Amino acid sequence: MLHRKLLMAERPLFAAHLKRLSPADRSFRFAHSRVGDDWIDKYVAGIAADDLLLGCFDGDRLVGVAHVAFAGPVAEMGISVDSDSRAHGVGAELTRRAVRWTRNRRAEKLYTLCQSDNGSMIALARKLGMKIHRECGTAEAYLPLPPPDLLTVGDEIGAEMDGLAQDWMSMVKACQGALLPKP
């Protein structure tokens, strides 16, 4: 699977990914129940240019996304994974990379909000060591972040280079028939 940042031009892929989620999964992702296709289109259109959209691709299909938005020293994270790609570590890897990216931008705290019955997200938050507070049907989780260091910055650079190399190899394979002479 390929993990990389989504480009602005790929935001329709993110919207299509969110629209593939079931009504229950949409509710889990956004912590409220009225999430129709129009709402998703407005949500995606309103994402700030400097937010992180980190995608996980299985072939050409976007199967998971971490969205990180900043509000001062706090970054908020949302994770979504296609139902058929769950329980394969996609959410955990997206979260790990989102934490590193957020830390490297000097956020002091990572925050996520979910419904209190979203067992997958709560388990992931616990796995990260996030402090979880439940109230009125929702759960908020916070993770204090240390400042970046050479290891986290180098890890992010390496991951970006790997993503570019994988994209390049996919493009070469796709064009190979057109570029090489036929015997």
mmCIF file with all atom_site columns, N, CA and C in Angstrom, residues 12 19 24 31 40-43 45 62 67 80 86-87 96 102-103 105 123 134 136-137 158 170 173 182:
data_model
loop_
_atom_site.group_PDB
_atom_site.id
_atom_site.type_symbol
_atom_site.label_atom_id
_atom_site.label_alt_id
_atom_site.label_comp_id
_atom_site.label_asym_id
_atom_site.label_entity_id
_atom_site.label_seq_id
_atom_site.pdbx_PDB_ins_code
_atom_site.Cartn_x
_atom_site.Cartn_y
_atom_site.Cartn_z
_atom_site.occupancy
_atom_site.B_iso_or_equiv
_atom_site.pdbx_formal_charge
_atom_site.auth_seq_id
_atom_site.auth_comp_id
_atom_site.auth_asym_id
_atom_site.auth_atom_id
_atom_site.pdbx_PDB_model_num
ATOM 1  N N  . PRO A 1 12  ? -11.273 15.485 -4.842  1.00 0.00 ? 12  PRO A N  1
ATOM 2  C CA . PRO A 1 12  ? -12.443 14.688 -5.228  1.00 0.00 ? 12  PRO A CA 1
ATOM 3  C C  . PRO A 1 12  ? -12.288 13.199 -4.875  1.00 0.00 ? 12  PRO A C  1
ATOM 4  N N  . LYS A 1 19  ? -17.778 9.280  0.659   1.00 0.00 ? 19  LYS A N  1
ATOM 5  C CA . LYS A 1 19  ? -19.120 8.904  0.199   1.00 0.00 ? 19  LYS A CA 1
ATOM 6  C C  . LYS A 1 19  ? -19.306 7.390  0.150   1.00 0.00 ? 19  LYS A C  1
ATOM 7  N N  . ALA A 1 24  ? -23.481 4.628  9.111   1.00 0.00 ? 24  ALA A N  1
ATOM 8  C CA . ALA A 1 24  ? -22.925 4.447  10.464  1.00 0.00 ? 24  ALA A CA 1
ATOM 9  C C  . ALA A 1 24  ? -21.462 4.869  10.508  1.00 0.00 ? 24  ALA A C  1
ATOM 10 N N  . ALA A 1 31  ? -18.741 12.253 14.019  1.00 0.00 ? 31  ALA A N  1
ATOM 11 C CA . ALA A 1 31  ? -19.345 12.379 15.352  1.00 0.00 ? 31  ALA A CA 1
ATOM 12 C C  . ALA A 1 31  ? -20.727 13.042 15.319  1.00 0.00 ? 31  ALA A C  1
ATOM 13 N N  . ILE A 1 40  ? -20.747 16.203 2.649   1.00 0.00 ? 40  ILE A N  1
ATOM 14 C CA . ILE A 1 40  ? -19.358 15.789 2.394   1.00 0.00 ? 40  ILE A CA 1
ATOM 15 C C  . ILE A 1 40  ? -18.712 16.712 1.365   1.00 0.00 ? 40  ILE A C  1
ATOM 16 N N  . ASP A 1 41  ? -19.427 17.049 0.297   1.00 0.00 ? 41  ASP A N  1
ATOM 17 C CA . ASP A 1 41  ? -18.876 17.955 -0.721  1.00 0.00 ? 41  ASP A CA 1
ATOM 18 C C  . ASP A 1 41  ? -18.508 19.308 -0.112  1.00 0.00 ? 41  ASP A C  1
ATOM 19 N N  . LYS A 1 42  ? -19.378 19.844 0.750   1.00 0.00 ? 42  LYS A N  1
ATOM 20 C CA . LYS A 1 42  ? -19.090 21.127 1.407   1.00 0.00 ? 42  LYS A CA 1
ATOM 21 C C  . LYS A 1 42  ? -17.908 20.997 2.366   1.00 0.00 ? 42  LYS A C  1
ATOM 22 N N  . TYR A 1 43  ? -17.864 19.894 3.094   1.00 0.00 ? 43  TYR A N  1
ATOM 23 C CA . TYR A 1 43  ? -16.763 19.651 4.027   1.00 0.00 ? 43  TYR A CA 1
ATOM 24 C C  . TYR A 1 43  ? -15.426 19.629 3.285   1.00 0.00 ? 43  TYR A C  1
ATOM 25 N N  . ALA A 1 45  ? -14.700 20.813 0.301   1.00 0.00 ? 45  ALA A N  1
ATOM 26 C CA . ALA A 1 45  ? -14.425 22.122 -0.303  1.00 0.00 ? 45  ALA A CA 1
ATOM 27 C C  . ALA A 1 45  ? -13.907 23.119 0.729   1.00 0.00 ? 45  ALA A C  1
ATOM 28 N N  . LEU A 1 62  ? -8.173  4.950  -3.300  1.00 0.00 ? 62  LEU A N  1
ATOM 29 C CA . LEU A 1 62  ? -7.919  5.585  -2.008  1.00 0.00 ? 62  LEU A CA 1
ATOM 30 C C  . LEU A 1 62  ? -8.760  4.858  -0.966  1.00 0.00 ? 62  LEU A C  1
ATOM 31 N N  . HIS A 1 67  ? -6.953  13.219 8.127   1.00 0.00 ? 67  HIS A N  1
ATOM 32 C CA . HIS A 1 67  ? -7.073  14.663 7.915   1.00 0.00 ? 67  HIS A CA 1
ATOM 33 C C  . HIS A 1 67  ? -6.621  15.345 9.192   1.00 0.00 ? 67  HIS A C  1
ATOM 34 N N  . SER A 1 80  ? -10.407 7.997  8.443   1.00 0.00 ? 80  SER A N  1
ATOM 35 C CA . SER A 1 80  ? -11.446 7.174  7.816   1.00 0.00 ? 80  SER A CA 1
ATOM 36 C C  . SER A 1 80  ? -10.768 6.089  6.984   1.00 0.00 ? 80  SER A C  1
ATOM 37 N N  . ARG A 1 86  ? -10.252 -2.388 6.620   1.00 0.00 ? 86  ARG A N  1
ATOM 38 C CA . ARG A 1 86  ? -10.038 -2.306 8.066   1.00 0.00 ? 86  ARG A CA 1
ATOM 39 C C  . ARG A 1 86  ? -9.396  -3.577 8.598   1.00 0.00 ? 86  ARG A C  1
ATOM 40 N N  . ALA A 1 87  ? -8.827  -3.463 9.776   1.00 0.00 ? 87  ALA A N  1
ATOM 41 C CA . ALA A 1 87  ? -8.172  -4.578 10.473  1.00 0.00 ? 87  ALA A CA 1
ATOM 42 C C  . ALA A 1 87  ? -6.924  -5.055 9.732   1.00 0.00 ? 87  ALA A C  1
ATOM 43 N N  . ARG A 1 96  ? -0.021  7.007  12.772  1.00 0.00 ? 96  ARG A N  1
ATOM 44 C CA . ARG A 1 96  ? 1.402   7.138  13.098  1.00 0.00 ? 96  ARG A CA 1
ATOM 45 C C  . ARG A 1 96  ? 2.042   8.238  12.250  1.00 0.00 ? 96  ARG A C  1
ATOM 46 N N  . THR A 1 102 ? 2.400   16.101 12.360  1.00 0.00 ? 102 THR A N  1
ATOM 47 C CA . THR A 1 102 ? 1.917   17.136 13.274  1.00 0.00 ? 102 THR A CA 1
ATOM 48 C C  . THR A 1 102 ? 3.028   17.588 14.215  1.00 0.00 ? 102 THR A C  1
ATOM 49 N N  . ARG A 1 103 ? 3.745   16.628 14.740  1.00 0.00 ? 103 ARG A N  1
ATOM 50 C CA . ARG A 1 103 ? 4.875   16.930 15.632  1.00 0.00 ? 103 ARG A CA 1
ATOM 51 C C  . ARG A 1 103 ? 5.928   17.767 14.902  1.00 0.00 ? 103 ARG A C  1
ATOM 52 N N  . ARG A 1 105 ? 5.522   19.900 12.690  1.00 0.00 ? 105 ARG A N  1
ATOM 53 C CA . ARG A 1 105 ? 5.049   21.268 12.488  1.00 0.00 ? 105 ARG A CA 1
ATOM 54 C C  . ARG A 1 105 ? 4.852   21.988 13.817  1.00 0.00 ? 105 ARG A C  1
ATOM 55 N N  . ALA A 1 123 ? -9.923  2.562  20.549  1.00 0.00 ? 123 ALA A N  1
ATOM 56 C CA . ALA A 1 123 ? -8.813  1.604  20.691  1.00 0.00 ? 123 ALA A CA 1
ATOM 57 C C  . ALA A 1 123 ? -7.535  2.171  20.089  1.00 0.00 ? 123 ALA A C  1
ATOM 58 N N  . ARG A 1 134 ? -14.758 11.014 28.054  1.00 0.00 ? 134 ARG A N  1
ATOM 59 C CA . ARG A 1 134 ? -16.089 10.756 27.480  1.00 0.00 ? 134 ARG A CA 1
ATOM 60 C C  . ARG A 1 134 ? -17.129 11.627 28.166  1.00 0.00 ? 134 ARG A C  1
ATOM 61 N N  . CYS A 1 136 ? -21.433 12.971 27.231  1.00 0.00 ? 136 CYS A N  1
ATOM 62 C CA . CYS A 1 136 ? -22.613 13.207 26.385  1.00 0.00 ? 136 CYS A CA 1
ATOM 63 C C  . CYS A 1 136 ? -22.548 12.485 25.041  1.00 0.00 ? 136 CYS A C  1
ATOM 64 N N  . GLY A 1 137 ? -22.116 11.244 25.029  1.00 0.00 ? 137 GLY A N  1
ATOM 65 C CA . GLY A 1 137 ? -22.109 10.458 23.803  1.00 0.00 ? 137 GLY A CA 1
ATOM 66 C C  . GLY A 1 137 ? -20.904 10.648 22.904  1.00 0.00 ? 137 GLY A C  1
ATOM 67 N N  . GLY A 1 158 ? 12.078  10.642 4.459   1.00 0.00 ? 158 GLY A N  1
ATOM 68 C CA . GLY A 1 158 ? 12.213  9.310  3.862   1.00 0.00 ? 158 GLY A CA 1
ATOM 69 C C  . GLY A 1 158 ? 10.886  8.765  3.372   1.00 0.00 ? 158 GLY A C  1
ATOM 70 N N  . SER A 1 170 ? 4.899   3.453  -10.599 1.00 0.00 ? 170 SER A N  1
ATOM 71 C CA . SER A 1 170 ? 3.562   3.159  -11.127 1.00 0.00 ? 170 SER A CA 1
ATOM 72 C C  . SER A 1 170 ? 3.345   3.838  -12.471 1.00 0.00 ? 170 SER A C  1
ATOM 73 N N  . LYS A 1 173 ? 5.399   2.051  -15.186 1.00 0.00 ? 173 LYS A N  1
ATOM 74 C CA . LYS A 1 173 ? 4.748   0.792  -15.579 1.00 0.00 ? 173 LYS A CA 1
ATOM 75 C C  . LYS A 1 173 ? 3.537   1.053  -16.465 1.00 0.00 ? 173 LYS A C  1
ATOM 76 N N  . LYS A 1 182 ? 7.675   -1.887 -30.056 1.00 0.00 ? 182 LYS A N  1
ATOM 77 C CA . LYS A 1 182 ? 7.122   -3.248 -30.106 1.00 0.00 ? 182 LYS A CA 1
ATOM 78 C C  . LYS A 1 182 ? 8.069   -4.124 -30.919 1.00 0.00 ? 182 LYS A C  1
#
